[in-house]
Amino acid sequence: MPSRTNGPITQDWTPVVIHKRLQKASEARDPKAVNAAIRAGAQVQSIKKFEGGSNKKAQPPLNTRKLDEETEPAALQKVPAEIRHAIQKARLDQKLSQAELGKRINERAQVIQEYESGKAIPNQAILSKLEKVLGVKLRGKLNSH
């Protein structure tokens, strides 16, 4: 049998506090946690954020909006023949293939092919890149056509 120690037996009466882990924000938004809180009778607060979850600020591209506003069908502006020929002539003068030119302006070779064949819708950013790489003026001619 265990033996008792000599001396007075005392009790420790200091309170022991057990802390519950705080709930994370993502756990508080969980549908199961919300339903459990409602069943338990706790107050649940829902806040609608201003423009939250909507994408109303984004607007369609300009060409799309113009097409939507038009009453009769209209064709989009294509690359004029003089710009197509200027791109092709400058590319051939520098002995570049369409793929090499595409790599230099960070576009696919198909984009260059569409510009040279006249199927592309003119994009000012791409025309600017082509002007820098080829060293020819393209955008001034586009406005005169």
PDB file of C-alpha atoms in Angstrom:
ATOM      1  CA  MET A   1       0.000   0.000   0.000  1.00  0.00           C
ATOM      2  CA  PRO A   2       1.120   3.482  -0.712  1.00  0.00           C
ATOM      3  CA  SER A   3       2.260   5.396   2.241  1.00  0.00           C
ATOM      4  CA  ARG A   4       1.080   8.883   3.057  1.00  0.00           C
ATOM      5  CA  THR A   5       3.504  11.702   3.449  1.00  0.00           C
ATOM      6  CA  ASN A   6       3.742  13.467   6.713  1.00  0.00           C
ATOM      7  CA  GLY A   7       2.381  16.956   6.937  1.00  0.00           C
ATOM      8  CA  PRO A   8      -0.867  18.729   6.338  1.00  0.00           C
ATOM      9  CA  ILE A   9      -2.882  17.898   3.248  1.00  0.00           C
ATOM     10  CA  THR A  10      -3.906  21.042   1.369  1.00  0.00           C
ATOM     11  CA  GLN A  11      -6.030  21.697  -1.667  1.00  0.00           C
ATOM     12  CA  ASP A  12      -5.242  24.117  -4.453  1.00  0.00           C
ATOM     13  CA  TRP A  13      -8.282  26.368  -4.864  1.00  0.00           C
ATOM     14  CA  THR A  14      -6.985  28.533  -7.726  1.00  0.00           C
ATOM     15  CA  PRO A  15      -9.435  28.518 -10.615  1.00  0.00           C
ATOM     16  CA  VAL A  16      -8.502  26.636 -13.770  1.00  0.00           C
ATOM     17  CA  VAL A  17      -9.695  28.383 -16.939  1.00  0.00           C
ATOM     18  CA  ILE A  18     -10.096  26.348 -20.123  1.00  0.00           C
ATOM     19  CA  HIS A  19     -10.216  28.564 -23.199  1.00  0.00           C
ATOM     20  CA  LYS A  20     -12.220  27.535 -26.196  1.00  0.00           C
ATOM     21  CA  ARG A  21     -10.542  28.088 -29.564  1.00  0.00           C
ATOM     22  CA  LEU A  22     -11.941  31.134 -31.351  1.00  0.00           C
ATOM     23  CA  GLN A  23     -13.826  30.456 -34.532  1.00  0.00           C
ATOM     24  CA  LYS A  24     -12.120  31.527 -37.748  1.00  0.00           C
ATOM     25  CA  ALA A  25     -13.965  33.885 -40.091  1.00  0.00           C
ATOM     26  CA  SER A  26     -14.177  31.244 -42.807  1.00  0.00           C
ATOM     27  CA  GLU A  27     -15.679  28.769 -40.319  1.00  0.00           C
ATOM     28  CA  ALA A  28     -18.228  31.381 -39.205  1.00  0.00           C
ATOM     29  CA  ARG A  29     -19.416  31.813 -42.811  1.00  0.00           C
ATOM     30  CA  ASP A  30     -19.827  28.083 -43.329  1.00  0.00           C
ATOM     31  CA  PRO A  31     -23.524  27.328 -44.031  1.00  0.00           C
ATOM     32  CA  LYS A  32     -23.504  24.446 -41.540  1.00  0.00           C
ATOM     33  CA  ALA A  33     -22.169  26.707 -38.776  1.00  0.00           C
ATOM     34  CA  VAL A  34     -24.732  29.408 -39.581  1.00  0.00           C
ATOM     35  CA  ASN A  35     -27.605  26.908 -39.492  1.00  0.00           C
ATOM     36  CA  ALA A  36     -26.323  25.460 -36.202  1.00  0.00           C
ATOM     37  CA  ALA A  37     -26.164  28.963 -34.699  1.00  0.00           C
ATOM     38  CA  ILE A  38     -29.723  29.718 -35.839  1.00  0.00           C
ATOM     39  CA  ARG A  39     -30.968  26.452 -34.305  1.00  0.00           C
ATOM     40  CA  ALA A  40     -29.167  27.266 -31.053  1.00  0.00           C
ATOM     41  CA  GLY A  41     -30.909  30.646 -30.934  1.00  0.00           C
ATOM     42  CA  ALA A  42     -27.802  32.767 -31.430  1.00  0.00           C
ATOM     43  CA  GLN A  43     -28.004  36.042 -33.280  1.00  0.00           C
ATOM     44  CA  VAL A  44     -26.817  35.809 -36.855  1.00  0.00           C
ATOM     45  CA  GLN A  45     -25.887  38.951 -38.723  1.00  0.00           C
ATOM     46  CA  SER A  46     -25.771  39.158 -42.500  1.00  0.00           C
ATOM     47  CA  ILE A  47     -24.261  42.136 -44.255  1.00  0.00           C
ATOM     48  CA  LYS A  48     -24.747  42.865 -47.936  1.00  0.00           C
ATOM     49  CA  LYS A  49     -21.576  44.330 -49.319  1.00  0.00           C
ATOM     50  CA  PHE A  50     -21.856  47.225 -51.733  1.00  0.00           C
ATOM     51  CA  GLU A  51     -21.649  45.805 -55.269  1.00  0.00           C
ATOM     52  CA  GLY A  52     -20.491  42.539 -53.710  1.00  0.00           C
ATOM     53  CA  GLY A  53     -20.539  39.578 -56.051  1.00  0.00           C
ATOM     54  CA  SER A  54     -21.491  41.594 -59.099  1.00  0.00           C
ATOM     55  CA  ASN A  55     -19.439  42.578 -62.055  1.00  0.00           C
ATOM     56  CA  LYS A  56     -21.359  45.677 -63.075  1.00  0.00           C
ATOM     57  CA  LYS A  57     -18.309  47.858 -63.597  1.00  0.00           C
ATOM     58  CA  ALA A  58     -17.001  45.734 -66.454  1.00  0.00           C
ATOM     59  CA  GLN A  59     -18.405  46.874 -69.763  1.00  0.00           C
ATOM     60  CA  PRO A  60     -18.343  45.058 -73.087  1.00  0.00           C
ATOM     61  CA  PRO A  61     -15.648  46.035 -75.597  1.00  0.00           C
ATOM     62  CA  LEU A  62     -16.369  49.078 -77.696  1.00  0.00           C
ATOM     63  CA  ASN A  63     -17.009  47.158 -80.941  1.00  0.00           C
ATOM     64  CA  THR A  64     -19.508  44.881 -79.187  1.00  0.00           C
ATOM     65  CA  ARG A  65     -21.371  47.825 -77.713  1.00  0.00           C
ATOM     66  CA  LYS A  66     -21.519  49.538 -81.121  1.00  0.00           C
ATOM     67  CA  LEU A  67     -22.912  46.363 -82.675  1.00  0.00           C
ATOM     68  CA  ASP A  68     -25.548  46.076 -79.951  1.00  0.00           C
ATOM     69  CA  GLU A  69     -26.636  49.693 -80.471  1.00  0.00           C
ATOM     70  CA  GLU A  70     -26.857  49.402 -84.241  1.00  0.00           C
ATOM     71  CA  THR A  71     -30.258  48.677 -85.705  1.00  0.00           C
ATOM     72  CA  GLU A  72     -29.039  47.112 -88.926  1.00  0.00           C
ATOM     73  CA  PRO A  73     -26.167  44.649 -89.264  1.00  0.00           C
ATOM     74  CA  ALA A  74     -22.834  46.233 -90.125  1.00  0.00           C
ATOM     75  CA  ALA A  75     -19.434  44.762 -90.882  1.00  0.00           C
ATOM     76  CA  LEU A  76     -16.546  45.513 -88.561  1.00  0.00           C
ATOM     77  CA  GLN A  77     -13.646  47.506 -89.944  1.00  0.00           C
ATOM     78  CA  LYS A  78     -10.902  45.296 -91.374  1.00  0.00           C
ATOM     79  CA  VAL A  79      -7.242  46.078 -92.030  1.00  0.00           C
ATOM     80  CA  PRO A  80      -6.972  48.231 -95.193  1.00  0.00           C
ATOM     81  CA  ALA A  81      -4.972  46.938 -98.151  1.00  0.00           C
ATOM     82  CA  GLU A  82      -2.247  49.621 -97.897  1.00  0.00           C
ATOM     83  CA  ILE A  83      -1.488  48.653 -94.273  1.00  0.00           C
ATOM     84  CA  ARG A  84      -1.489  44.942 -95.134  1.00  0.00           C
ATOM     85  CA  HIS A  85       1.035  45.553 -97.906  1.00  0.00           C
ATOM     86  CA  ALA A  86       3.168  47.830 -95.695  1.00  0.00           C
ATOM     87  CA  ILE A  87       3.389  45.152 -92.980  1.00  0.00           C
ATOM     88  CA  GLN A  88       4.231  42.426 -95.468  1.00  0.00           C
ATOM     89  CA  LYS A  89       6.835  44.537 -97.340  1.00  0.00           C
ATOM     90  CA  ALA A  90       8.584  45.632 -94.121  1.00  0.00           C
ATOM     91  CA  ARG A  91       8.612  42.058 -92.812  1.00  0.00           C
ATOM     92  CA  LEU A  92      10.101  40.703 -96.031  1.00  0.00           C
ATOM     93  CA  ASP A  93      12.686  43.533 -96.162  1.00  0.00           C
ATOM     94  CA  GLN A  94      13.920  42.437 -92.718  1.00  0.00           C
ATOM     95  CA  LYS A  95      13.840  38.779 -93.855  1.00  0.00           C
ATOM     96  CA  LEU A  96      11.454  37.776 -91.053  1.00  0.00           C
ATOM     97  CA  SER A  97       8.889  34.999 -91.190  1.00  0.00           C
ATOM     98  CA  GLN A  98       5.421  35.553 -89.779  1.00  0.00           C
ATOM     99  CA  ALA A  99       6.305  33.338 -86.800  1.00  0.00           C
ATOM    100  CA  GLU A 100       9.505  35.311 -86.057  1.00  0.00           C
ATOM    101  CA  LEU A 101       7.653  38.628 -86.265  1.00  0.00           C
ATOM    102  CA  GLY A 102       4.948  37.229 -84.000  1.00  0.00           C
ATOM    103  CA  LYS A 103       7.560  36.249 -81.400  1.00  0.00           C
ATOM    104  CA  ARG A 104       9.111  39.725 -81.528  1.00  0.00           C
ATOM    105  CA  ILE A 105       5.802  41.420 -80.733  1.00  0.00           C
ATOM    106  CA  ASN A 106       4.648  38.671 -78.319  1.00  0.00           C
ATOM    107  CA  GLU A 107       1.739  37.564 -80.485  1.00  0.00           C
ATOM    108  CA  ARG A 108       0.976  34.339 -82.347  1.00  0.00           C
ATOM    109  CA  ALA A 109       1.991  33.891 -85.975  1.00  0.00           C
ATOM    110  CA  GLN A 110      -1.714  33.575 -86.784  1.00  0.00           C
ATOM    111  CA  VAL A 111      -2.214  37.227 -85.762  1.00  0.00           C
ATOM    112  CA  ILE A 112       0.423  38.360 -88.260  1.00  0.00           C
ATOM    113  CA  GLN A 113      -1.137  36.178 -90.941  1.00  0.00           C
ATOM    114  CA  GLU A 114      -4.586  37.695 -90.274  1.00  0.00           C
ATOM    115  CA  TYR A 115      -3.181  41.246 -90.494  1.00  0.00           C
ATOM    116  CA  GLU A 116      -1.407  40.491 -93.771  1.00  0.00           C
ATOM    117  CA  SER A 117      -4.453  38.769 -95.284  1.00  0.00           C
ATOM    118  CA  GLY A 118      -6.811  41.549 -94.170  1.00  0.00           C
ATOM    119  CA  LYS A 119      -9.018  39.363 -91.970  1.00  0.00           C
ATOM    120  CA  ALA A 120      -8.035  41.017 -88.677  1.00  0.00           C
ATOM    121  CA  ILE A 121      -9.895  43.809 -86.932  1.00  0.00           C
ATOM    122  CA  PRO A 122      -7.294  46.560 -86.380  1.00  0.00           C
ATOM    123  CA  ASN A 123      -5.992  46.752 -82.806  1.00  0.00           C
ATOM    124  CA  GLN A 124      -4.018  49.904 -81.986  1.00  0.00           C
ATOM    125  CA  ALA A 125      -1.782  48.075 -79.494  1.00  0.00           C
ATOM    126  CA  ILE A 126      -0.749  45.443 -82.048  1.00  0.00           C
ATOM    127  CA  LEU A 127      -0.230  48.088 -84.741  1.00  0.00           C
ATOM    128  CA  SER A 128       1.997  49.999 -82.312  1.00  0.00           C
ATOM    129  CA  LYS A 129       4.116  46.893 -81.656  1.00  0.00           C
ATOM    130  CA  LEU A 130       4.407  46.259 -85.396  1.00  0.00           C
ATOM    131  CA  GLU A 131       5.501  49.862 -85.983  1.00  0.00           C
ATOM    132  CA  LYS A 132       8.273  49.541 -83.380  1.00  0.00           C
ATOM    133  CA  VAL A 133       9.603  46.207 -84.657  1.00  0.00           C
ATOM    134  CA  LEU A 134       9.267  46.889 -88.390  1.00  0.00           C
ATOM    135  CA  GLY A 135      10.142  50.590 -88.311  1.00  0.00           C
ATOM    136  CA  VAL A 136       7.206  51.658 -90.509  1.00  0.00           C
ATOM    137  CA  LYS A 137       4.282  53.993 -89.853  1.00  0.00           C
ATOM    138  CA  LEU A 138       0.978  52.110 -89.832  1.00  0.00           C
ATOM    139  CA  ARG A 139      -1.504  53.930 -87.630  1.00  0.00           C
ATOM    140  CA  GLY A 140      -1.629  57.255 -89.483  1.00  0.00           C
ATOM    141  CA  LYS A 141      -2.658  55.436 -92.639  1.00  0.00           C
ATOM    142  CA  LEU A 142      -5.413  53.578 -90.791  1.00  0.00           C
ATOM    143  CA  ASN A 143      -7.254  56.806 -89.920  1.00  0.00           C
ATOM    144  CA  SER A 144      -7.135  58.156 -93.466  1.00  0.00           C
ATOM    145  CA  HIS A 145      -8.931  55.123 -94.897  1.00  0.00           C
TER     146      HIS A 145
END
